[in-house]
Amino acid sequence: MQTIIEELEGRFKATPLAISVPGKNQKAVYLKTGEKSVPEIMLLLEGKGVILADLFAAENFDGDKFSLFYIFEKRDDPVMMVLVVGIDEAKAASVAAHFPGACYYEREVADGFGIEFTRAFDKRRLFLHEVYPEGFHPLLKSFENKPLDIDYSKLVKEYPFRKCSGEGIYQIPVGPVHAGVIEPGHFRFHAIGETIFNLEIRHFYTHRGLEKLAEGKTPLECCAVAESVSGDESAANVTALTMAVEEICGIKVPLRAWCIRTILLELERVYSHLGDLAGMAIDVAFPLGAAAFFNMREETLRQNGALTGSRFSKGIIVPGGLNRDIAQSKLGGLQAYTNDFVARLEKAVADIKASGWVIDRFETTGTIDKALAAPLNLSGPVARASGVQVDTRIDHPYGIYEKLRVEEYPREGGDVLARFLVKADEIKNSIRLIQDVLDQTGGGPVFEKYEAIEGYAMSMVEAARGQNLHWLWLKNGRVERYKVRTASFCNWPVIEHAVVGNIVADFPVINKSLNLSYAGNDL
Amino acid sequence: MISEVFKNVFGKKKTSAVKPQDLSFQKLGLQLKEDIDGVFGRSLAVRELDSGSDNAAEIEVNNLAAPYYDAERFGITFVASPRHADVILITGAITLNMAAAVKKTFDAMPQPGLVVAVGDDACDGGILKGTYAVLGGADRMLHVDVKIPGNPPSPEEIMVGLVTLMAQIKMKTRTG
């Protein structure tokens, strides 16, 4: 990445931006460049094999009307590059031809700010559904956040889904309200007989305007917003937010606070993955096999409750550390609980592996090609089950992760079975990490005073579903812009590839094996 | 082979290992079962509807049906369609993007349909109150019979809410 940065500085006169505090663990280099050199830069970057990790906009940043932030990552390189492009008019060139993942981001920016992307492949709206009026762009500073007076019962337009036609092709529209107890989203299948020929997803039904809601809040008030991005990733997202705040004000969080944060982050991964294992067994009609995972998940949620008072660890992680300490006796209770955990899990996984009909449904179902990982920026267990070794805890360590033994369990299959086994292995690793951290957790304070006034910073965490990237810009002690990009946002489009050629009846188990968050995607 | 069959028929059953783990929940469940029997005759058909939650509330509703709580033994059934539902558990503030779907879902219920708001956001909009993307709590569109606050409420608290709902219906039928 360093050589790429030097090349951009030399050839395109890209100038380093004065970054408030250089990232200690997660290093981000900001480069500013003019709009004109963007196409050439993108061509160059495409050839260097970098990945577009995020793309978003901000208003009135560094003297420009709009700024587009392109964040690039190179595998096995700790340095992230943030390319800042200032534009005066609400118009920019699409980069989706070089980075296909940009398609989704550009639609998001177009909705939020009204920036038009020329030569874009897809100009349909994304998170603003038909109910919103034309010309409404909520993230513009000129729009003051308030309820809209809209008659939702009169739907005049229909969303233009991709068309598929031919002999024997029929459509199956599914959602937004599903048969199971899950979040809302729409799936438009085209099937031939039982086989899925094409799938198009349409989400953002749970779009709650969280990025706009965050604006004007203090970093502390913003914690509740981060926690509600996705309920089962609350610890991960609030940690990412606090990391960004802590970087802006340059404080060091006490070790004990990081130890407890790490325990909560890993517990979150454990209960999330346990739910996935149970769900996959349920979706192939094996409730007995799922029962063990369900019970262990309930126990894990209760451990969360005992430690923090919230079964989802909400309301304890704040900028500067934790807002209260956890008694050593409670941590001892967790330690005792983890003693036979791995053995019990292995027994439950062995029960699944011994059931031929389950393996039969899992194997070669919903295969995800490794080649999709880079263009779509796949991360988390979904990428690792397709043989891609990515884990933010290893690639961009934060907190105390550098000192911990985070293991990767890559599998090549890319199918439901591979995802099942990767998640099972990761639970075991998380439990070992928790045990290691508990052994090391000493006394001391859990909070460091901070004063966050001005500045911007990005932070990344490995949530249960993969890498979540946050970017925070503070002005006069209040949030000016808060961008959250969850792993779900990047991983959702891959389901359109994973299901093709499978039968419709296997869709639930494929969906469950990915277990992506709708709320975390829709914000 | 034959010995396997004998073992399966006469041996200790796997299910016998599952004991009620949570006595206070058990008590609550039996109370609810009695109430449901009194009001609905047999069972209460529940449909969950996410109108824009952060998914924590759904996880807790799901947990009610999972083996640890297994609320179905107390006469609650989670049904796949609003057309089969006596009550809707609505989670999350109603987003503009979901508003039309929420209305259609409620309209598809056999009337009178009962509505229970689960979680702070469904109760009154919670932290989302006043943003452009939400209408507000469930009562902005539907008549809400019971509100269960919490971020999210635990499975036990959801059960308490359902007991309250039954008590409310009983009171209404008595006075009405």
XYZ file of C-alpha atoms in Angstrom:
699
model
C 0.000 0.000 0.000
C 2.866 2.354 0.815
C 4.259 2.121 -2.744
C 0.788 2.768 -4.174
C 0.445 5.838 -1.982
C 3.824 7.138 -3.146
C 2.883 6.532 -6.754
C -0.362 8.467 -6.352
C 1.505 11.331 -4.729
C 4.061 11.404 -7.523
C 1.933 10.860 -10.617
C -1.335 12.496 -9.661
C -0.104 15.132 -7.200
C -2.352 13.650 -4.561
C -1.686 15.522 -1.350
C -1.739 13.985 2.097
C -4.537 15.350 4.216
C -3.625 16.646 7.645
C -5.010 13.834 9.719
C -5.829 14.753 13.291
C -4.116 11.822 14.981
C -2.301 9.138 12.998
C -3.897 5.778 13.739
C -1.889 3.799 16.225
C -3.134 0.317 15.522
C -5.230 0.806 12.446
C -3.261 3.060 10.182
C -5.166 5.092 7.643
C -3.436 7.372 5.153
C -5.630 10.139 3.724
C -4.846 11.415 0.241
C -6.667 14.251 -1.438
C -7.009 14.506 -5.162
C -8.974 16.363 -7.788
C -11.990 14.963 -9.549
C -10.267 14.864 -12.940
C -7.646 12.289 -12.038
C -10.148 9.840 -10.509
C -10.678 7.654 -13.616
C -6.939 7.180 -14.105
C -6.346 6.500 -10.427
C -9.105 3.891 -10.362
C -7.609 2.181 -13.392
C -4.240 2.101 -11.672
C -5.706 0.823 -8.389
C -7.676 -1.881 -10.130
C -4.420 -3.189 -11.574
C -2.793 -3.219 -8.133
C -5.362 -5.637 -6.741
C -6.699 -3.416 -3.986
C -10.189 -3.774 -2.565
C -12.751 -1.010 -2.234
C -13.633 -1.246 1.446
C -16.009 1.697 1.633
C -17.334 4.638 -0.337
C -19.339 7.458 1.194
C -19.815 11.192 1.018
C -19.641 14.112 3.420
C -20.668 17.730 3.021
C -18.471 20.810 3.605
C -15.375 18.773 4.360
C -11.996 20.504 3.912
C -13.423 23.396 1.897
C -15.360 21.422 -0.704
C -19.114 21.312 -1.187
C -19.085 17.510 -1.284
C -16.288 15.073 -0.626
C -16.302 11.464 -1.729
C -14.298 9.087 0.439
C -12.952 5.971 -1.254
C -11.377 3.631 1.281
C -9.036 0.980 -0.059
C -7.606 -2.089 1.558
C -4.901 -4.434 0.353
C -4.917 -7.974 1.688
C -2.136 -8.635 4.209
C -1.317 -4.944 4.447
C -2.151 -3.094 7.646
C -2.279 0.330 5.964
C -5.643 1.573 4.704
C -5.762 4.303 2.087
C -8.525 6.878 2.107
C -8.831 8.779 -1.139
C -10.720 12.028 -0.627
C -12.152 13.575 -3.781
C -13.639 17.031 -3.528
C -16.476 17.891 -5.917
C -18.260 21.218 -6.264
C -21.285 20.013 -8.158
C -23.481 17.085 -7.222
C -21.977 15.006 -9.995
C -19.200 12.413 -10.143
C -18.000 9.593 -12.364
C -18.997 6.068 -11.412
C -16.130 3.735 -10.528
C -18.252 0.588 -10.669
C -16.559 -0.544 -13.868
C -13.347 -0.961 -11.867
C -14.825 -1.919 -8.515
C -18.205 -3.674 -8.896
C -18.934 -3.249 -5.178
C -19.138 0.513 -5.815
C -22.535 0.016 -7.471
C -24.293 -0.352 -4.125
C -22.331 2.471 -2.476
C -22.990 4.902 -5.313
C -26.719 4.289 -5.096
C -26.487 4.922 -1.361
C -24.605 8.199 -1.861
C -27.048 9.233 -4.598
C -29.988 8.716 -2.230
C -28.354 10.424 0.712
C -26.856 13.480 -1.000
C -28.401 13.677 -4.455
C -25.026 13.177 -6.109
C -25.430 11.827 -9.593
C -22.957 9.215 -10.801
C -22.365 9.419 -14.521
C -22.027 6.172 -16.437
C -23.333 4.177 -13.457
C -24.749 0.730 -14.254
C -27.604 1.038 -11.837
C -29.272 4.327 -11.018
C -32.254 2.988 -9.109
C -32.854 4.252 -5.610
C -31.478 2.187 -2.785
C -32.543 2.975 0.779
C -35.215 5.477 -0.158
C -38.175 3.441 -1.296
C -40.976 4.703 -3.518
C -42.782 6.206 -0.552
C -40.180 8.999 -0.348
C -40.709 12.020 -2.602
C -38.426 12.780 -5.540
C -35.571 15.116 -4.771
C -35.516 14.184 -1.094
C -31.967 13.640 0.158
C -31.877 13.207 3.937
C -28.125 13.476 4.511
C -27.868 16.983 3.069
C -27.147 19.531 5.784
C -29.953 21.663 4.383
C -32.445 19.030 5.516
C -33.284 19.318 9.179
C -34.152 15.927 10.621
C -37.874 15.823 11.290
C -40.778 13.497 10.548
C -42.045 13.716 6.978
C -45.669 14.271 6.220
C -46.241 11.455 3.767
C -49.279 9.417 2.844
C -47.774 5.935 2.860
C -51.005 4.213 1.879
C -50.914 5.571 -1.669
C -48.237 3.685 -3.534
C -47.996 5.100 -7.001
C -44.803 3.614 -8.315
C -43.349 0.157 -8.445
C -39.695 -0.697 -7.979
C -38.209 -1.678 -11.347
C -36.889 -5.163 -10.712
C -34.624 -6.780 -13.259
C -36.669 -8.601 -15.847
C -36.257 -12.232 -16.717
C -38.257 -13.989 -19.369
C -38.260 -17.167 -21.358
C -40.041 -20.453 -21.608
C -40.915 -21.911 -18.232
C -39.530 -19.022 -16.177
C -41.796 -17.823 -13.426
C -41.436 -15.322 -10.592
C -41.655 -15.919 -6.854
C -41.834 -12.713 -4.841
C -40.974 -13.272 -1.162
C -41.258 -10.678 1.583
C -40.848 -8.151 3.075
C -42.932 -9.971 5.702
C -41.647 -13.528 5.956
C -43.137 -16.716 7.338
C -40.522 -17.059 10.061
C -39.635 -14.762 12.919
C -37.049 -12.776 10.985
C -36.389 -9.281 9.722
C -38.070 -7.794 6.650
C -36.545 -7.907 3.195
C -37.700 -8.739 -0.310
C -36.409 -11.572 -2.473
C -37.484 -11.757 -6.101
C -36.832 -15.218 -7.498
C -37.001 -16.336 -11.068
C -37.273 -20.085 -11.184
C -37.472 -22.789 -13.799
C -39.275 -25.681 -12.195
C -37.655 -26.002 -8.792
C -34.344 -24.509 -9.800
C -33.479 -20.886 -9.086
C -32.496 -19.154 -12.280
C -32.073 -15.661 -10.914
C -32.489 -13.835 -7.607
C -32.660 -10.152 -6.935
C -32.746 -8.859 -3.383
C -34.418 -5.688 -2.324
C -33.805 -4.534 1.217
C -33.744 -1.344 3.281
C -37.218 -1.894 4.718
C -35.772 -1.258 8.180
C -34.071 1.974 7.106
C -34.319 4.103 10.252
C -32.121 7.028 9.254
C -29.453 6.226 11.839
C -26.665 8.211 10.149
C -28.774 11.356 10.156
C -29.954 10.614 13.697
C -26.333 10.538 14.898
C -25.631 14.046 13.613
C -25.573 16.695 16.302
C -25.212 14.198 19.127
C -22.255 14.015 21.492
C -20.071 10.910 21.149
C -21.616 9.498 24.321
C -25.180 10.017 23.065
C -24.153 8.422 19.796
C -23.442 5.092 21.547
C -27.136 4.191 21.614
C -27.293 4.827 17.865
C -24.311 2.552 17.227
C -25.840 -0.165 19.399
C -29.061 -0.115 17.437
C -27.368 -0.514 14.041
C -27.845 -4.242 14.494
C -29.004 -5.623 17.832
C -26.839 -8.723 17.717
C -23.753 -6.708 16.779
C -24.251 -4.027 19.402
C -20.952 -4.614 21.229
C -18.994 -4.653 17.952
C -20.546 -1.478 16.585
C -20.327 0.534 19.776
C -16.704 -0.570 20.142
C -15.961 0.673 16.625
C -17.590 4.012 17.437
C -15.655 4.403 20.668
C -12.399 3.472 18.916
C -12.963 6.299 16.454
C -13.708 8.753 19.275
C -10.665 7.610 21.221
C -8.465 8.061 18.184
C -9.749 11.582 17.598
C -8.933 12.651 21.145
C -5.808 10.519 21.374
C -6.473 8.773 24.657
C -5.393 5.325 25.726
C -8.133 3.120 27.091
C -7.162 1.285 30.308
C -6.170 -2.347 29.858
C -8.939 -3.717 32.063
C -11.544 -1.950 29.960
C -10.123 -3.504 26.790
C -10.063 -6.936 28.423
C -13.746 -6.692 29.319
C -14.626 -5.260 25.903
C -12.848 -8.198 24.278
C -14.764 -10.675 26.430
C -18.064 -9.038 25.423
C -17.068 -8.930 21.747
C -16.195 -12.618 21.724
C -19.340 -13.574 23.660
C -21.288 -11.754 20.973
C -19.583 -13.839 18.292
C -20.352 -16.997 20.291
C -24.088 -16.405 20.664
C -24.430 -15.132 17.121
C -22.688 -18.168 15.614
C -24.607 -20.555 17.906
C -27.848 -19.107 16.584
C -26.606 -19.708 13.024
C -25.676 -23.338 13.704
C -29.097 -23.933 15.270
C -30.843 -22.155 12.410
C -29.074 -24.194 9.754
C -30.103 -27.432 11.481
C -33.694 -26.172 11.783
C -33.804 -25.213 8.108
C -33.054 -28.790 7.072
C -35.711 -30.057 9.509
C -33.448 -31.322 12.298
C -34.734 -29.593 15.451
C -33.203 -32.159 17.788
C -29.749 -31.349 16.439
C -30.479 -27.647 16.805
C -31.634 -27.903 20.422
C -28.127 -28.106 21.899
C -27.032 -24.965 20.040
C -30.194 -23.110 21.032
C -29.697 -23.993 24.692
C -26.062 -22.935 24.660
C -27.030 -19.677 23.016
C -29.567 -18.970 25.740
C -26.886 -19.667 28.337
C -24.522 -17.259 26.578
C -27.173 -14.535 26.486
C -27.671 -15.092 30.215
C -23.923 -14.743 30.764
C -24.152 -11.392 28.967
C -27.050 -10.461 31.216
C -25.155 -11.448 34.354
C -22.085 -9.431 33.300
C -23.698 -6.284 31.915
C -27.367 -6.322 32.869
C -28.274 -6.581 29.189
C -28.580 -9.866 27.322
C -27.150 -8.071 24.285
C -24.390 -6.240 26.228
C -25.976 -2.883 25.534
C -25.190 0.242 27.502
C -21.800 -0.531 29.056
C -19.183 0.290 26.393
C -18.581 4.055 26.127
C -15.842 6.287 24.728
C -12.935 6.098 27.160
C -13.615 2.528 28.251
C -16.622 1.277 30.185
C -19.176 3.242 32.162
C -18.961 0.747 35.044
C -16.700 -2.053 36.135
C -17.733 -5.690 36.212
C -17.121 -7.410 39.540
C -14.344 -9.992 39.543
C -16.802 -12.559 40.962
C -18.977 -12.238 37.863
C -15.982 -12.757 35.613
C -15.196 -15.817 37.726
C -18.704 -17.079 37.012
C -18.065 -16.746 33.296
C -14.778 -18.612 33.653
C -16.517 -21.493 35.424
C -19.187 -21.540 32.727
C -16.648 -21.857 29.898
C -14.937 -24.906 31.426
C -16.954 -27.603 29.684
C -18.253 -25.410 26.856
C -15.934 -26.633 24.101
C -16.569 -30.290 24.936
C -20.340 -29.747 24.840
C -20.092 -27.891 21.555
C -17.966 -30.606 20.001
C -20.549 -33.197 21.050
C -23.354 -31.181 19.431
C -21.352 -30.673 16.220
C -20.520 -34.386 16.145
C -24.261 -35.150 16.324
C -24.786 -33.028 13.217
C -21.828 -34.544 11.390
C -23.127 -38.042 12.166
C -26.460 -37.286 10.492
C -26.016 -38.184 6.864
C -29.173 -36.477 5.640
C -28.070 -33.168 7.168
C -24.648 -33.301 5.521
C -26.398 -34.255 2.304
C -28.412 -31.024 2.426
C -25.410 -28.901 3.470
C -22.851 -30.162 0.998
C -22.503 -28.326 -2.351
C -25.474 -26.135 -1.400
C -25.210 -22.379 -1.889
C -21.613 -22.408 -3.088
C -19.820 -19.076 -3.105
C -16.923 -18.725 -5.505
C -13.687 -17.455 -4.016
C -13.312 -15.144 -7.015
C -16.235 -13.029 -5.764
C -14.494 -12.148 -2.508
C -12.316 -9.291 -3.749
C -14.729 -7.468 -6.094
C -17.571 -7.590 -3.549
C -15.301 -7.160 -0.492
C -16.657 -10.239 1.261
C -15.555 -10.675 4.837
C -16.238 -12.738 7.930
C -17.088 -16.438 8.034
C -18.683 -16.139 4.584
C -15.294 -15.268 3.053
C -13.343 -17.666 5.243
C -15.580 -20.588 4.255
C -14.636 -19.874 0.634
C -10.924 -20.085 1.347
C -10.225 -16.384 1.805
C -8.133 -15.596 4.860
C -9.469 -12.293 6.125
C -10.060 -11.340 9.720
C -9.857 -7.773 10.948
C -8.648 -9.027 14.319
C -5.519 -10.320 12.564
C -5.163 -7.953 9.592
C -5.869 -4.699 11.479
C -5.628 -5.643 15.156
C -7.265 -3.343 17.673
C -7.389 -3.230 21.452
C -5.562 -6.257 22.830
C -6.112 -8.543 19.841
C -2.472 -8.299 18.784
C -1.500 -10.223 21.914
C -4.176 -12.890 21.498
C -4.129 -16.076 19.485
C -6.889 -15.474 16.963
C -7.026 -18.554 14.755
C -8.373 -18.728 11.238
C -10.059 -21.859 10.019
C -10.328 -21.362 6.282
C -12.180 -23.981 4.294
C -12.298 -24.246 0.554
C -15.809 -25.583 -0.004
C -17.694 -22.292 0.031
C -20.935 -24.192 0.618
C -23.338 -24.329 3.561
C -21.311 -27.136 5.127
C -18.103 -25.099 4.998
C -19.835 -22.142 6.636
C -21.299 -24.411 9.308
C -17.887 -25.861 10.158
C -16.073 -22.509 10.040
C -18.586 -21.026 12.461
C -18.339 -24.041 14.777
C -14.539 -23.705 14.846
C -14.733 -19.969 15.434
C -16.951 -20.454 18.483
C -14.305 -22.727 19.983
C -11.619 -20.152 19.262
C -13.721 -17.384 20.803
C -14.194 -19.402 23.979
C -10.428 -19.962 24.170
C -9.862 -16.240 23.643
C -12.302 -15.470 26.460
C -10.485 -17.898 28.736
C -7.105 -16.383 27.842
C -8.371 -12.855 28.454
C -9.969 -13.848 31.768
C -6.596 -15.222 32.895
C -4.892 -11.935 32.047
C -7.518 -9.523 33.342
C -5.984 -7.607 36.209
C -7.391 -4.831 38.331
C -7.282 -1.149 37.546
C -9.511 1.567 36.213
C -11.950 0.963 33.347
C -12.407 4.543 32.231
C -10.144 7.266 30.931
C -11.373 10.841 30.781
C -11.578 12.219 27.287
C -12.411 15.386 25.475
C -13.384 14.933 21.861
C -13.858 18.231 20.062
C -12.670 18.211 16.454
C -11.363 15.664 14.052
C -12.158 12.591 12.098
C -11.125 8.970 12.271
C -11.998 5.576 10.919
C -12.084 2.318 12.806
C -12.663 -1.301 11.974
C -13.830 -4.243 14.036
C -14.474 -7.883 13.251
C -18.106 -8.421 14.171
C -19.618 -11.904 14.055
C -20.558 -11.354 10.400
C -17.260 -9.814 9.308
C -15.621 -6.437 9.090
C -17.567 -3.370 10.191
C -16.037 -0.052 9.188
C -16.977 3.179 10.917
C -15.982 6.721 10.037
C -16.654 9.530 12.457
C -16.238 13.267 12.006
C -16.633 15.485 15.035
C -17.064 19.250 14.986
C -17.386 21.358 18.137
C -17.739 18.199 20.189
C -20.723 16.955 18.191
C -21.109 14.433 15.414
C -20.946 16.104 12.016
C -21.005 12.878 10.004
C -21.128 9.252 11.071
C -20.835 6.538 8.464
C -21.288 2.888 9.298
C -20.576 0.168 6.785
C -21.329 -3.280 8.162
C -20.158 -6.606 6.782
C -23.780 -7.328 5.903
C -23.850 -4.421 3.435
C -20.986 -5.995 1.466
C -22.012 -9.611 1.939
C -25.711 -9.328 1.022
C -25.243 -9.077 -2.765
C -23.340 -12.375 -2.818
C -26.524 -14.279 -2.014
C -27.690 -13.483 -5.536
C -24.738 -15.521 -6.766
C -24.880 -18.242 -4.115
C -28.425 -19.425 -4.818
C -28.300 -19.709 -8.607
C -28.758 -23.334 -9.680
C -30.014 -24.386 -6.246
C -33.597 -25.395 -5.601
C -35.963 -22.863 -4.053
C -36.431 -25.134 -1.023
C -32.741 -24.755 -0.161
C -32.937 -20.971 -0.062
C -33.727 -20.763 3.684
C -30.701 -22.803 4.694
C -28.442 -20.836 2.329
C -29.768 -17.580 3.749
C -29.298 -18.833 7.306
C -25.758 -20.028 6.599
C -24.882 -16.460 5.601
C -27.043 -15.013 8.408
C -26.685 -11.406 7.337
C -28.253 -8.571 9.230
C -31.109 -6.674 7.580
C -31.015 -3.881 10.161
C -27.235 -3.575 9.872
C -27.602 -3.294 6.121
C -30.512 -0.867 6.100
C -29.339 1.453 8.910
C -30.207 -54.276 14.580
C -32.808 -55.864 16.875
C -30.847 -54.796 19.936
C -30.849 -51.240 18.557
C -34.634 -51.317 18.284
C -34.955 -52.625 21.838
C -32.598 -49.948 23.048
C -34.625 -47.257 21.306
C -37.951 -48.484 22.592
C -37.059 -49.300 26.179
C -33.948 -47.211 26.752
C -33.737 -43.792 28.337
C -35.172 -41.186 25.990
C -33.111 -38.221 24.894
C -36.039 -35.940 25.625
C -36.224 -37.115 29.243
C -32.970 -35.290 29.842
C -34.694 -31.952 29.241
C -36.075 -30.682 32.518
C -37.778 -27.354 33.054
C -34.755 -25.181 33.724
C -36.483 -22.028 34.691
C -39.084 -22.321 37.391
C -40.317 -18.737 37.395
C -40.851 -18.970 33.633
C -42.610 -22.296 34.081
C -45.013 -20.708 36.578
C -45.688 -17.806 34.225
C -46.304 -20.222 31.386
C -48.827 -22.276 33.301
C -50.654 -19.098 34.253
C -50.731 -18.067 30.593
C -51.943 -21.495 29.518
C -54.837 -21.273 31.933
C -55.708 -17.777 30.680
C -55.464 -18.792 27.026
C -57.689 -21.789 27.719
C -60.196 -19.493 29.362
C -60.274 -16.922 26.560
C -59.438 -18.775 23.344
C -60.456 -22.301 24.228
C -57.227 -23.919 23.055
C -54.314 -21.875 21.780
C -53.197 -18.388 20.914
C -51.852 -17.908 17.382
C -49.059 -15.344 17.319
C -47.568 -13.641 14.282
C -44.359 -11.669 14.642
C -44.004 -8.536 12.544
C -40.755 -6.587 12.310
C -41.645 -3.044 11.359
C -38.095 -1.736 11.619
C -36.339 -3.094 14.673
C -32.625 -3.623 15.236
C -33.260 -7.434 15.331
C -32.621 -7.921 19.068
C -36.350 -8.077 19.782
C -36.868 -10.749 17.108
C -34.102 -12.796 18.639
C -35.942 -12.706 21.959
C -39.266 -13.625 20.334
C -37.436 -16.453 18.574
C -35.974 -17.563 21.879
C -39.493 -17.985 23.252
C -40.056 -20.685 20.653
C -36.600 -22.246 21.130
C -36.235 -25.313 23.374
C -34.997 -23.469 26.463
C -38.325 -21.667 26.898
C -40.445 -23.712 24.491
C -43.428 -21.426 24.937
C -45.504 -23.559 22.583
C -46.132 -25.964 25.469
C -48.190 -23.172 27.047
C -50.591 -22.797 24.170
C -48.799 -20.209 22.050
C -48.249 -21.044 18.403
C -46.070 -18.964 16.133
C -47.882 -18.924 12.818
C -46.469 -18.216 9.372
C -49.207 -15.926 8.107
C -51.211 -13.041 9.552
C -54.307 -14.794 8.209
C -53.893 -17.410 10.959
C -53.042 -14.988 13.745
C -54.981 -13.854 16.804
C -52.273 -11.442 17.852
C -49.426 -9.596 16.185
C -46.216 -9.007 18.095
C -44.846 -5.901 16.456
C -41.151 -5.071 16.961
C -39.393 -1.821 16.084
C -40.640 1.624 15.198
C -42.666 1.693 11.981
C -40.335 2.824 9.211
C -41.694 4.650 6.194
C -40.358 1.847 4.009
C -42.351 -0.734 6.000
C -45.498 1.318 6.577
C -47.514 -0.091 3.663
C -46.483 -3.661 4.510
C -47.432 -3.212 8.177
C -50.880 -2.004 7.176
C -51.387 -4.877 4.739
C -50.265 -7.395 7.350
C -52.703 -6.083 9.932
C -55.523 -5.936 7.371
C -54.888 -9.586 6.504
C -55.620 -10.685 10.090
C -59.009 -12.060 11.081
C -60.658 -9.230 13.030
C -60.637 -8.247 15.797
C -56.854 -8.510 15.582
C -54.838 -7.927 18.717
C -51.581 -5.984 18.685
C -48.746 -6.176 21.188
C -45.823 -3.764 20.839
C -42.541 -5.412 21.839
C -39.604 -3.190 22.756
C -39.023 0.516 23.326
C -39.001 1.393 19.615
C -42.362 -0.278 19.013
C -43.826 1.313 22.155
C -43.151 4.937 21.292
C -40.376 5.168 18.711
C -37.596 4.982 21.323
C -34.393 6.677 20.232
C -35.766 6.934 16.700
C -38.496 9.345 17.739
C -38.602 12.328 15.416
C -36.377 11.090 12.587
C -37.429 11.352 8.984
C -37.402 7.609 8.378
C -39.968 6.467 10.945
C -43.598 7.183 11.641
C -43.070 6.453 15.326
C -44.288 3.669 17.593
C -46.789 1.025 16.512
C -49.695 3.087 17.866
C -49.140 5.647 15.121
C -50.900 3.216 12.803
C -52.528 0.435 14.810
C -54.565 0.124 17.976
C -52.014 -1.306 20.431
C -53.468 -3.477 23.190
C -50.342 -4.015 25.274
C -46.927 -2.358 25.257
C -43.885 -4.275 26.481
C -40.978 -1.884 27.032
C -37.327 -2.954 27.004
C -34.277 -2.752 24.789
C -35.130 -5.520 24.052
C -37.521 -7.088 26.593
C -36.434 -10.560 27.732
C -38.472 -13.645 26.789
C -39.884 -13.652 30.303
C -40.981 -10.025 30.000
C -42.695 -10.827 26.694
C -44.569 -13.628 28.464
C -45.657 -11.215 31.197
C -46.964 -8.975 28.421
C -49.022 -11.817 26.980
C -50.438 -12.637 30.441
C -51.425 -8.978 30.730
C -53.095 -9.157 27.321
C -55.179 -12.158 28.438
C -56.169 -10.395 31.658
C -57.237 -7.379 29.621
C -59.437 -9.469 27.345
C -61.012 -11.248 30.296
C -61.796 -7.916 31.906
C -63.334 -6.610 28.690
C -65.541 -9.663 28.195
C -66.697 -9.432 31.801
C -67.559 -5.743 31.641
C -68.703 -5.842 28.014
